[in-house]
Coordinates of N, CA and C in Angstrom, one line a residue:
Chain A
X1 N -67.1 290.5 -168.1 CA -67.0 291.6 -168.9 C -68.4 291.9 -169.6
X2 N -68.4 293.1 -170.2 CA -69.8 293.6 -170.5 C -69.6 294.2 -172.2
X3 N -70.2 293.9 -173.3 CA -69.8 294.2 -174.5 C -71.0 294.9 -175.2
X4 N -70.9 295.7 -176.1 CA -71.6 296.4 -176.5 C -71.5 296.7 -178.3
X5 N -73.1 295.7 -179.0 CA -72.2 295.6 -180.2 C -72.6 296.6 -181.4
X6 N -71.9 297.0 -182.5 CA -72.3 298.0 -183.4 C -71.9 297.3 -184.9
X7 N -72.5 297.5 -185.7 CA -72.6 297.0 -187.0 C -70.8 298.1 -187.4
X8 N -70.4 297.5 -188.3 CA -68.9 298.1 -188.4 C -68.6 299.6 -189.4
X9 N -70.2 299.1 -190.5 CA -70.2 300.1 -191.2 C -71.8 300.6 -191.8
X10 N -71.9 301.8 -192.0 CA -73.0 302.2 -192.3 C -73.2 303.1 -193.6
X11 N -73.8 303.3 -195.0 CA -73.5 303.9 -196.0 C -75.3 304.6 -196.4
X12 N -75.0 306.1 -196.6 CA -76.3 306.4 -197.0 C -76.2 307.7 -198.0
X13 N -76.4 307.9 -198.5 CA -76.7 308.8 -199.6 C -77.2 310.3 -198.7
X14 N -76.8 311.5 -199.4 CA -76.8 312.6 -198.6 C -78.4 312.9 -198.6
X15 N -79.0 312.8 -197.5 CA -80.6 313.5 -197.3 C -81.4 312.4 -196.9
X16 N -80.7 310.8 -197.1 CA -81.5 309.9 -196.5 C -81.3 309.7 -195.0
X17 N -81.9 308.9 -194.3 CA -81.9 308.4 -192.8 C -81.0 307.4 -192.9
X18 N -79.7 307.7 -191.8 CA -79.3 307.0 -191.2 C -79.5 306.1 -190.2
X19 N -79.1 305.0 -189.7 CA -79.8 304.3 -188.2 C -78.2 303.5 -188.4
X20 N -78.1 303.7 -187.3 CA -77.2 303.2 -186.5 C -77.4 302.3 -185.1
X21 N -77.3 300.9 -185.3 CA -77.3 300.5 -183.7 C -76.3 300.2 -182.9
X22 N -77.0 299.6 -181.5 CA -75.9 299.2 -180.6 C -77.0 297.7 -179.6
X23 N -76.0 296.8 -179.4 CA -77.0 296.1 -178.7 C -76.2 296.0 -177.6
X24 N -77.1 295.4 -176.2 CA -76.2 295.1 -175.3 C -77.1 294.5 -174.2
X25 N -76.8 293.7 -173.2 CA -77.2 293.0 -172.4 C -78.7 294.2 -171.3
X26 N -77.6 295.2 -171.3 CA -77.7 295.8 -169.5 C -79.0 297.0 -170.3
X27 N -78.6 297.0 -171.6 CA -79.4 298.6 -171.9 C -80.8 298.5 -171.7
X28 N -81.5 297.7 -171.4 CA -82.8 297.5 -170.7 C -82.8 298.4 -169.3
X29 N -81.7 298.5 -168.7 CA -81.9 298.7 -167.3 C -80.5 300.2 -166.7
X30 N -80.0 300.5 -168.2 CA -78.8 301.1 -168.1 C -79.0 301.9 -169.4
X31 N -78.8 303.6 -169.3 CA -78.6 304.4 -170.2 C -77.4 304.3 -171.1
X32 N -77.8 304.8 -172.8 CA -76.9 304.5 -173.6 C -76.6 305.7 -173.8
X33 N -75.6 306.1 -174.5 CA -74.8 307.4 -174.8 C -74.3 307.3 -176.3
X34 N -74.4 308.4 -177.3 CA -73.5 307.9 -178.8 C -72.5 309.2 -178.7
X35 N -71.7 309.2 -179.6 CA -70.2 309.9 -179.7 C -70.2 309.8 -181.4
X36 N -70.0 311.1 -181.3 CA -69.6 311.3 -183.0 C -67.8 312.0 -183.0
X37 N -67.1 310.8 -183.2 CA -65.8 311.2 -184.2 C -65.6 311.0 -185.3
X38 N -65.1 312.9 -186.0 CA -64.7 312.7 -187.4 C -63.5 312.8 -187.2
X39 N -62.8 312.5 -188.6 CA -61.6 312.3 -188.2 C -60.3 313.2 -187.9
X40 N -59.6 312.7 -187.2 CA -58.6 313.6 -186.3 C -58.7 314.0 -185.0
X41 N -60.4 314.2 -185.0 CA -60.5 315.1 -183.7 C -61.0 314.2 -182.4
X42 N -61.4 314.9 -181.9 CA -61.7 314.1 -180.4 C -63.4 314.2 -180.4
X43 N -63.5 312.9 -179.6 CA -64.7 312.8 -179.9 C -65.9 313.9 -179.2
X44 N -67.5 313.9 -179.6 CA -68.5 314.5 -179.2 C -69.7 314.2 -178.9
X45 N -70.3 313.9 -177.5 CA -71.5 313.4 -177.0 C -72.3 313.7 -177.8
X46 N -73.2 313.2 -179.1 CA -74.2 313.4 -179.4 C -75.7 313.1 -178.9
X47 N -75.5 312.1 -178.0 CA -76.9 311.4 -177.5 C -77.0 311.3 -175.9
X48 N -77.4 311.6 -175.0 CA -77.2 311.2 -173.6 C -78.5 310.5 -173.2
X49 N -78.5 309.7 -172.0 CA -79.6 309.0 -171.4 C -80.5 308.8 -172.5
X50 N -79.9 307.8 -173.2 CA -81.1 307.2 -174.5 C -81.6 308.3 -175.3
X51 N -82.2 309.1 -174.9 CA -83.0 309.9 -176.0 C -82.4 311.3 -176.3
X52 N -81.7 311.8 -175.1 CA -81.9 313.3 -175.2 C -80.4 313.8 -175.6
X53 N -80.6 314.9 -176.4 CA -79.8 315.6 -176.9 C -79.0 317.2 -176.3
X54 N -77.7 317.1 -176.5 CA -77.2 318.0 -175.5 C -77.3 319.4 -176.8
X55 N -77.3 320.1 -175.8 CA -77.2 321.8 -176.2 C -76.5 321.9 -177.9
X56 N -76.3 322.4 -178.4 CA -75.3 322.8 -180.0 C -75.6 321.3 -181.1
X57 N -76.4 320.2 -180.3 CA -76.4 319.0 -181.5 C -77.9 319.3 -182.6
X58 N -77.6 319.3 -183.5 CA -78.4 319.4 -184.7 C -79.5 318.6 -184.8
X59 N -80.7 319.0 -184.5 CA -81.9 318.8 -184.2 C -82.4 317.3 -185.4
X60 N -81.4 316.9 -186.4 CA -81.7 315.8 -187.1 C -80.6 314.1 -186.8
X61 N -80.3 314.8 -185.4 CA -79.9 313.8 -184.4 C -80.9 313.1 -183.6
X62 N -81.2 311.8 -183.6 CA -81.7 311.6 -182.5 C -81.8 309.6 -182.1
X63 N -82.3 309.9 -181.3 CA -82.1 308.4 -180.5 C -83.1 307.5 -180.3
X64 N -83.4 306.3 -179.9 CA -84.4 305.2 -179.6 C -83.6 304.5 -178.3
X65 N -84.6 303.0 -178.0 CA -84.3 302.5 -177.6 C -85.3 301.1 -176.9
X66 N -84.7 300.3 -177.8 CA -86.2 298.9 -177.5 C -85.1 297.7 -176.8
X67 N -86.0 297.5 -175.6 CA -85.1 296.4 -175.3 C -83.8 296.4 -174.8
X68 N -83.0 295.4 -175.6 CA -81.4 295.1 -175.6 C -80.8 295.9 -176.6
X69 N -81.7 297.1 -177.8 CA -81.3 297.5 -178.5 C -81.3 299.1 -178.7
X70 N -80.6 300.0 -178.9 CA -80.1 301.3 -179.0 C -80.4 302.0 -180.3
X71 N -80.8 302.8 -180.9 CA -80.5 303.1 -181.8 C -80.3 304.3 -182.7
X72 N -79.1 305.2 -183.1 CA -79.1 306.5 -183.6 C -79.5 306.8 -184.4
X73 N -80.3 307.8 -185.1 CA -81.0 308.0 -186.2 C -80.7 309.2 -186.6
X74 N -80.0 309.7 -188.0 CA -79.8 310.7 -188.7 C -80.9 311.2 -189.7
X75 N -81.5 311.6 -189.1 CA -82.6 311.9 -190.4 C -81.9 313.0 -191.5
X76 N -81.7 313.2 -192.6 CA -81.3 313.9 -192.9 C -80.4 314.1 -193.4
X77 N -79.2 313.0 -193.6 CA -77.9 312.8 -193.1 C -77.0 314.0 -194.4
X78 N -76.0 314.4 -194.0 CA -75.4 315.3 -194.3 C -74.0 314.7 -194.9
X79 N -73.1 315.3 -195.6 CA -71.7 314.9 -195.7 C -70.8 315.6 -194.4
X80 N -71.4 316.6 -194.2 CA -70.2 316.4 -192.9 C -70.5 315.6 -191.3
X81 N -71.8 314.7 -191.7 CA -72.5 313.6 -191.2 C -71.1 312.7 -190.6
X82 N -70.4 313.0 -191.8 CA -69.5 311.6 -192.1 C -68.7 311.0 -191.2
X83 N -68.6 310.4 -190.5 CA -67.1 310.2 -188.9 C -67.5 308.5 -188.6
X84 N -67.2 308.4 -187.4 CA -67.1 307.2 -186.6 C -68.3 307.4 -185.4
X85 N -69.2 306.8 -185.3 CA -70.1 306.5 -184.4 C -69.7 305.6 -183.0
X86 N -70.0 305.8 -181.8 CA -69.5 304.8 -180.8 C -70.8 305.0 -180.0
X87 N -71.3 303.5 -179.1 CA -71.9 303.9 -178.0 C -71.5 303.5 -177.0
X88 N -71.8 303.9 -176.1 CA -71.4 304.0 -174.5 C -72.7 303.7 -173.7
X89 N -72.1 303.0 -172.6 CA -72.9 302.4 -171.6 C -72.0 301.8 -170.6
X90 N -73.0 301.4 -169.2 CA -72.3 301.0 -168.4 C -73.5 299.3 -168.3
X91 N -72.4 299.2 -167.0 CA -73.2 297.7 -166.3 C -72.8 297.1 -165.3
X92 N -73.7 296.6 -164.0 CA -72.5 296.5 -162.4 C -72.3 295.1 -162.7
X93 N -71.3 295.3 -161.9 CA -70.4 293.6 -161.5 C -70.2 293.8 -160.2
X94 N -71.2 293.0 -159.6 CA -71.3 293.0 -157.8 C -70.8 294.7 -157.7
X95 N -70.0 295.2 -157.0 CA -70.0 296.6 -156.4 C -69.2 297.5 -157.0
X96 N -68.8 297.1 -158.3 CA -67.9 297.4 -159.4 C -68.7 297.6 -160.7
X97 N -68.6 299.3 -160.9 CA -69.5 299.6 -162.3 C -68.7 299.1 -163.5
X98 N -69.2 298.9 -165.0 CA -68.3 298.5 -166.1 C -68.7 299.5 -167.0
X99 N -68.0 300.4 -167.5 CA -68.0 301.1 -168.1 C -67.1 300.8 -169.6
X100 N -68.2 300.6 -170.5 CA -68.1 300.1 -172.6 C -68.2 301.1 -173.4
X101 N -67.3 301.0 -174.2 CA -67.7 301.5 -175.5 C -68.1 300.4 -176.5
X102 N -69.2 300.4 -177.4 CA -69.3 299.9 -178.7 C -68.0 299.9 -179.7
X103 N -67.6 298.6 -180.1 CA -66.6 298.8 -181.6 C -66.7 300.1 -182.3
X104 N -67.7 300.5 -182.5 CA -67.7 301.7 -183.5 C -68.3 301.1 -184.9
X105 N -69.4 302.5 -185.5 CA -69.9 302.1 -186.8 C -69.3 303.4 -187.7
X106 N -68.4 303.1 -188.8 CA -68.3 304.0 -189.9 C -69.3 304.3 -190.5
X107 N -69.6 305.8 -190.3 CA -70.8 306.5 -191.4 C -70.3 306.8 -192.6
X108 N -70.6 306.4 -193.6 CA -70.4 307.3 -195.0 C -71.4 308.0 -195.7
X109 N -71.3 309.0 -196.0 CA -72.1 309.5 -196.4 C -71.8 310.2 -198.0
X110 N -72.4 309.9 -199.0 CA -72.0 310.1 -200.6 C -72.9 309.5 -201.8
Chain B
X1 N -65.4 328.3 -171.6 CA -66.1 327.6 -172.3 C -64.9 326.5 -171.5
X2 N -65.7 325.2 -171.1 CA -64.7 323.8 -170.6 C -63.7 323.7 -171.6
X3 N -62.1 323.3 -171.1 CA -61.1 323.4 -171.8 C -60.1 322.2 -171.2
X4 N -60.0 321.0 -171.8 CA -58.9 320.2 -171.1 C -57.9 320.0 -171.7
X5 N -57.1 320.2 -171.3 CA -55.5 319.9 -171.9 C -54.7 318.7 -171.6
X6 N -54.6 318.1 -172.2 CA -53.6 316.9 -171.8 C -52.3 316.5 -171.9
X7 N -51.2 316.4 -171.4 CA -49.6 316.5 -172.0 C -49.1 315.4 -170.8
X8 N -47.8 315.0 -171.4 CA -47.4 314.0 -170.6 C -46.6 312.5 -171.6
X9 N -47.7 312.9 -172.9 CA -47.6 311.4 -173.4 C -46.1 311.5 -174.1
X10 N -45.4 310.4 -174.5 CA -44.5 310.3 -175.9 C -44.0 309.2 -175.6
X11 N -42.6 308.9 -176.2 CA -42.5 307.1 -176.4 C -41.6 306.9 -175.0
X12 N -42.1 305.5 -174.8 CA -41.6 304.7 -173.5 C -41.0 303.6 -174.0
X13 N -39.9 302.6 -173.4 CA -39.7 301.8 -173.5 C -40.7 300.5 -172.3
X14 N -41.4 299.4 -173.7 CA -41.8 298.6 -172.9 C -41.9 298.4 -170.8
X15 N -42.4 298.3 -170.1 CA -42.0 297.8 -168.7 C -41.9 298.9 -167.5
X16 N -41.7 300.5 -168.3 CA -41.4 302.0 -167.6 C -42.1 302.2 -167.7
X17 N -42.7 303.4 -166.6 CA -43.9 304.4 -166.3 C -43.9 305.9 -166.7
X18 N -45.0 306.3 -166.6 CA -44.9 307.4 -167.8 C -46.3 308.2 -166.2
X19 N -46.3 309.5 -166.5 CA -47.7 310.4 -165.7 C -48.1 310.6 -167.3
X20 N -49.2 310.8 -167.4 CA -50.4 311.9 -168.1 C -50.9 313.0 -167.1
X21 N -51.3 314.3 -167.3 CA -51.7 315.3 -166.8 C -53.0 315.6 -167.7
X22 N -53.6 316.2 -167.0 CA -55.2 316.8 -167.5 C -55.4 318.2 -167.0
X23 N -54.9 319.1 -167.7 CA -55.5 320.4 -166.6 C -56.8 321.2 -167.2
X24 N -57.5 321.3 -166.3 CA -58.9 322.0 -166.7 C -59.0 323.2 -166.4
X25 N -60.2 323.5 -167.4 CA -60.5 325.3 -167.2 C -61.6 325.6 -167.3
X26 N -62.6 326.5 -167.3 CA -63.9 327.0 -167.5 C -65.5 326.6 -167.0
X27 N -64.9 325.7 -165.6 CA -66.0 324.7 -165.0 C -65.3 324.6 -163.6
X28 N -66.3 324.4 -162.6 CA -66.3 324.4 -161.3 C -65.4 322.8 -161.3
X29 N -64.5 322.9 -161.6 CA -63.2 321.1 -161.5 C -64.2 320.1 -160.6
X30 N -64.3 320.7 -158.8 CA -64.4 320.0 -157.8 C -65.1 319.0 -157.7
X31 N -66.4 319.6 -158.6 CA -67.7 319.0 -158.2 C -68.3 317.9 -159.5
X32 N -66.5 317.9 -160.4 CA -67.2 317.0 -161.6 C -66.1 315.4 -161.5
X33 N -66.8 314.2 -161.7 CA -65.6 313.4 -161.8 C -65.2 313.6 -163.2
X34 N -64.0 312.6 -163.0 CA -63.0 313.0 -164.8 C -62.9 311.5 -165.0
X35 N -63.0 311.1 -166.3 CA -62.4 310.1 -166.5 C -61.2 310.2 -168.0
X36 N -60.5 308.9 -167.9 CA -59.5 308.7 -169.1 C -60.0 307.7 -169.9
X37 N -59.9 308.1 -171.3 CA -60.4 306.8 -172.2 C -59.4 307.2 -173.4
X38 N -58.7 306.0 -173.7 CA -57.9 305.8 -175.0 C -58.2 305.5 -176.2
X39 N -57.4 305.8 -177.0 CA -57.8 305.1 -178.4 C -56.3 304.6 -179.5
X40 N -56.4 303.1 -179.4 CA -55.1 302.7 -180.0 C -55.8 303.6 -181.9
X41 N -54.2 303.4 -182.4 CA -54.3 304.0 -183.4 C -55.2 302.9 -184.7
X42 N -55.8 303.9 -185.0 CA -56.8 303.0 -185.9 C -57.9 302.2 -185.9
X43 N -58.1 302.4 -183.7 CA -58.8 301.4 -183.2 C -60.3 302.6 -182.6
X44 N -61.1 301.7 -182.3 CA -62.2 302.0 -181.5 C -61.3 302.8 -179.7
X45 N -62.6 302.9 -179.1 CA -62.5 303.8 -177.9 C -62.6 303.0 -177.0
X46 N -61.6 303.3 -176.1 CA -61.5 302.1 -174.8 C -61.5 302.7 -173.5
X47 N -62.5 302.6 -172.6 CA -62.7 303.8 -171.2 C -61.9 302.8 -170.6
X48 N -60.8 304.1 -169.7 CA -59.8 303.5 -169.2 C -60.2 303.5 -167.1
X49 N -60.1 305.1 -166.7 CA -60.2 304.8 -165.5 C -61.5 306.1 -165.2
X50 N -62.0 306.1 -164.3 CA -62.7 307.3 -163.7 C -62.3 307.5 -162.0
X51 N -62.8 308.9 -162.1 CA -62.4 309.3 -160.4 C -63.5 310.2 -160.2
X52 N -64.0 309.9 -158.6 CA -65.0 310.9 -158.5 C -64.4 312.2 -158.0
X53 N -65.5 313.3 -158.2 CA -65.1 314.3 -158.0 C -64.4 314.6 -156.2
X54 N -64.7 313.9 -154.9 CA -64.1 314.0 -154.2 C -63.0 313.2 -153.9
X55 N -62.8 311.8 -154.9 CA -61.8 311.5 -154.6 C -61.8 309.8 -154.2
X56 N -63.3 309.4 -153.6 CA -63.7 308.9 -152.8 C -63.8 307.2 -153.4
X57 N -64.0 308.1 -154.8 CA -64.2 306.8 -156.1 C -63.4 306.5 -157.0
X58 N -62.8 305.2 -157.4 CA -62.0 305.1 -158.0 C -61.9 303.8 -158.9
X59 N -62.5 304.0 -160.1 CA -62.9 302.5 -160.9 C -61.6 302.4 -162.3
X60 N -61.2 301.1 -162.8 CA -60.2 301.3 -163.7 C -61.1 299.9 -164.4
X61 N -60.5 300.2 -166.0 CA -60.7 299.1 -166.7 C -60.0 297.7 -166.0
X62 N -60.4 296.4 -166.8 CA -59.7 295.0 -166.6 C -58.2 295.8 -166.9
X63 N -57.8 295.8 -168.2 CA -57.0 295.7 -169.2 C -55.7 296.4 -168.1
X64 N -56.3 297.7 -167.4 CA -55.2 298.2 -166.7 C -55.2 298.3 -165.0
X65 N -56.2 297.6 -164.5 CA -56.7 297.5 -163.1 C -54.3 296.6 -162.5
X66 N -54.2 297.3 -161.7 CA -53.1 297.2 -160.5 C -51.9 297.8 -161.5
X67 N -52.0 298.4 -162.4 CA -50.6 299.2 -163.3 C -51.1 300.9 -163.6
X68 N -52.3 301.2 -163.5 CA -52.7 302.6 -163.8 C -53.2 303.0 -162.3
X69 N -52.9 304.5 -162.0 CA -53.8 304.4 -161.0 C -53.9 306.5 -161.7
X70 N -55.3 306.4 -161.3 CA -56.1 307.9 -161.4 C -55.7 308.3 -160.0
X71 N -55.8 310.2 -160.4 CA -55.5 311.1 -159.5 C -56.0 312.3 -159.9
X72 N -56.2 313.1 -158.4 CA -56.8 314.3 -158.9 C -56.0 315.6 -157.6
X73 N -56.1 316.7 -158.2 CA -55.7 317.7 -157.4 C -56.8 318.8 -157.5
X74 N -57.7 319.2 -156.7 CA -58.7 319.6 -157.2 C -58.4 321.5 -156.3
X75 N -56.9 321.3 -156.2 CA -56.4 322.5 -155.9 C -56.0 323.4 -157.0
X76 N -55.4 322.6 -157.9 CA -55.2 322.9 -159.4 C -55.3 322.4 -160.6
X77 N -57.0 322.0 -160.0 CA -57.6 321.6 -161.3 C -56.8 320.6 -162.4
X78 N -56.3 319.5 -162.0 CA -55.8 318.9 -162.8 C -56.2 317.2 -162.7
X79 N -56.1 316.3 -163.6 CA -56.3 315.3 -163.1 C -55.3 314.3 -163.7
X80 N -55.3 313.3 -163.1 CA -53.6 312.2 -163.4 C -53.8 310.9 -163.7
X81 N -52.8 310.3 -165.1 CA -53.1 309.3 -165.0 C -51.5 308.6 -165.1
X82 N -51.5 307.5 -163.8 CA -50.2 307.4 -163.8 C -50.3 305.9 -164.1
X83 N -48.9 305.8 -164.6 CA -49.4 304.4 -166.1 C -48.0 303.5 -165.6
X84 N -47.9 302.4 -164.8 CA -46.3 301.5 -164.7 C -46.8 300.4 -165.8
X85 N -45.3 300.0 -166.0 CA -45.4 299.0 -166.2 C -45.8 298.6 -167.8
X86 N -45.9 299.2 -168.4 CA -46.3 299.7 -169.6 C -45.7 298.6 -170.6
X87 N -47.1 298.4 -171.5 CA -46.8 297.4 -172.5 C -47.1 297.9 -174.0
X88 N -46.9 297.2 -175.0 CA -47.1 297.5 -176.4 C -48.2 298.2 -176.7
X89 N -49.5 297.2 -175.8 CA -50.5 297.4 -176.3 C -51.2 298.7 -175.7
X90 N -50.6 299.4 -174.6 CA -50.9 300.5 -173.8 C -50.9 301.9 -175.0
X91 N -50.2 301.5 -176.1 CA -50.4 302.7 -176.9 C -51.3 303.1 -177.8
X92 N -51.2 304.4 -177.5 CA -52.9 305.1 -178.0 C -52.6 306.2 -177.4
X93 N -53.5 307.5 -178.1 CA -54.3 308.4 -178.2 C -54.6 308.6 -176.3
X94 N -53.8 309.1 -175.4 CA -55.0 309.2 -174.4 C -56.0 310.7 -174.1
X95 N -57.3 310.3 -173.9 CA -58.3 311.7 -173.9 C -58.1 311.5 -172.3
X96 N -58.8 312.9 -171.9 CA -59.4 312.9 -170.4 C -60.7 313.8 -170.4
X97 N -61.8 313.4 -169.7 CA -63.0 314.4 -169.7 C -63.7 314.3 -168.8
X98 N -64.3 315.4 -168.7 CA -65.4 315.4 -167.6 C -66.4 314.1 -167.7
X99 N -67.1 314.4 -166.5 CA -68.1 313.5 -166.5 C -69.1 313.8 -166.5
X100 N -70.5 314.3 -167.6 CA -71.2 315.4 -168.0 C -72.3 313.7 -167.9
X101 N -73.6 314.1 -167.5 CA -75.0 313.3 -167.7 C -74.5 311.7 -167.4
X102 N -73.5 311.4 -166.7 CA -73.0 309.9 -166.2 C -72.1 309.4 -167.4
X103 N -71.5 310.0 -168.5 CA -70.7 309.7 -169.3 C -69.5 311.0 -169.5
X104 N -68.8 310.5 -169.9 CA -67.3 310.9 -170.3 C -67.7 312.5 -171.4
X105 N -67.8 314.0 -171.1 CA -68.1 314.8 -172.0 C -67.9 316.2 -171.3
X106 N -67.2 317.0 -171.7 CA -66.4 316.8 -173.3 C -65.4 316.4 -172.8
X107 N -64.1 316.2 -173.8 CA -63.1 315.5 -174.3 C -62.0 316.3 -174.9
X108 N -60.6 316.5 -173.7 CA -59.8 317.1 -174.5 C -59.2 316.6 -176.3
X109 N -58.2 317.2 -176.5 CA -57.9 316.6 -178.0 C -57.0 315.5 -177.8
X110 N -56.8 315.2 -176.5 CA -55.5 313.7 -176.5 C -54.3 314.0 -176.0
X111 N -53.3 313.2 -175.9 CA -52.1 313.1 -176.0 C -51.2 311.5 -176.1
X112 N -50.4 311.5 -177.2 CA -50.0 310.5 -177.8 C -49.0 310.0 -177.0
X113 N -49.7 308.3 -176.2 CA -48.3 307.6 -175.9 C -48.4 306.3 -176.4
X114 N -46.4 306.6 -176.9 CA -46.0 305.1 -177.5 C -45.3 304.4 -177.1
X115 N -45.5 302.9 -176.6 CA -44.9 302.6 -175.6 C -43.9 301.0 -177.2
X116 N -42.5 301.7 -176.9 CA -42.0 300.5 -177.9 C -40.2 300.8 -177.3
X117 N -39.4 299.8 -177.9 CA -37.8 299.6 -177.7 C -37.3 300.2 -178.5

């Protein structure tokens, strides 16, 4: 099995930087992905292939990545900031891909 | 604008099988894989199965590998997730989404199955 780990909670005051991570074995050699759900709804790609940012995501979104470690970065962070963070990644097992999500990190923002 | 709809879910008894449906709209279906990912209530996100867009590919998590199996009709745009054998912990939230930059995006709103006596 392949696991992917995220701190459980994250707290930042409105306007400061958030960072969010994710660690994992494969992400040296395997793209990470983040997902922002607030609550109720279904989730939303905010991060694709480590760095880059899809179409309608708010330019104080953005991504890293050193090593075995991932990391999301809010600059800026907002209250409606506020949801559940996850990251995603994959990693092979002989001819068999593994496809993870991260536990998830709670943002608060207040 | 991509539109998935999901229906199918509601309560089971332990050990019975249940379909999920996925029907899509606003995007060329054929040429995208879809995958299913759950979310027990209260819990983190759990990728369940994917399919490629011809068919050809077919990968499932540990948790449900020989009781779930994916399906696609790419005549009517829909895609399937057929669930035997069903246990406690099978309940959750199920999404279905495209497969946008090698991950799961976007994401219909779900459909709720509860699998209990």
């Amino acid at each position: 099995s392949y696991e992917l780990t995220q701190p459980p909670s994250v707290s930042v005051s409105p306007g400061q930087t958030a960072r969010i991570t994710c660690s994992g074995d494969a992400l040296p050699k395997r793209y990470a992905y983040w997902y922002q759900q607030k609550s109720g709804q279904a989730p939303v790609l905010v991060i694709y292939e480590d760095i880059k940012r899809p179409s309608g995501i708010p330019e104080r979104f953005s991504a890293s990545i050193s090593g075995t470690m991932a990391t999301l970065t809010i600059s800026g962070a907002q209250v409606e900031d506020e949801a559940d963070y996850y990251c995603y990644s994959t990693d092979n097992s002989g001819n068999h891909t593994l496809r993870v999500f991260g536990g998830g990190t709670k943002l608060t923002v207040l | 604008q991509v539109q998935l709809v999901e229906s199918g879910g509601g309560v089971v008894q332990p050990g019975r099988s249940l379909r999920l449906s996925c029907a899509a709209s606003g995007f060329t279906f054929r040429i995208y894989g879809m995958h299913w990912v759950r979310q027990a209530p209260g819990k983190g996100l759990e990728w369940v199965a994917v399919v490629s867009s011809d068919v050809s590919n077919k990968n499932y998590a540990d948790s449900v590998k020989g009781r779930f199996t994916i399906s696609r009709d790419n005549s009517n745009n829909t895609v399937y997730l057929q669930m035997n054998s069903l246990r406690a912990e099978d309940t959750a939230v199920y999404y279905c989404a495209r497969d946008r930059f090698g991950a799961p995006a976007p994401w219909g709103q779900g459909t709720l199955v509860t699998v209990s006596s």
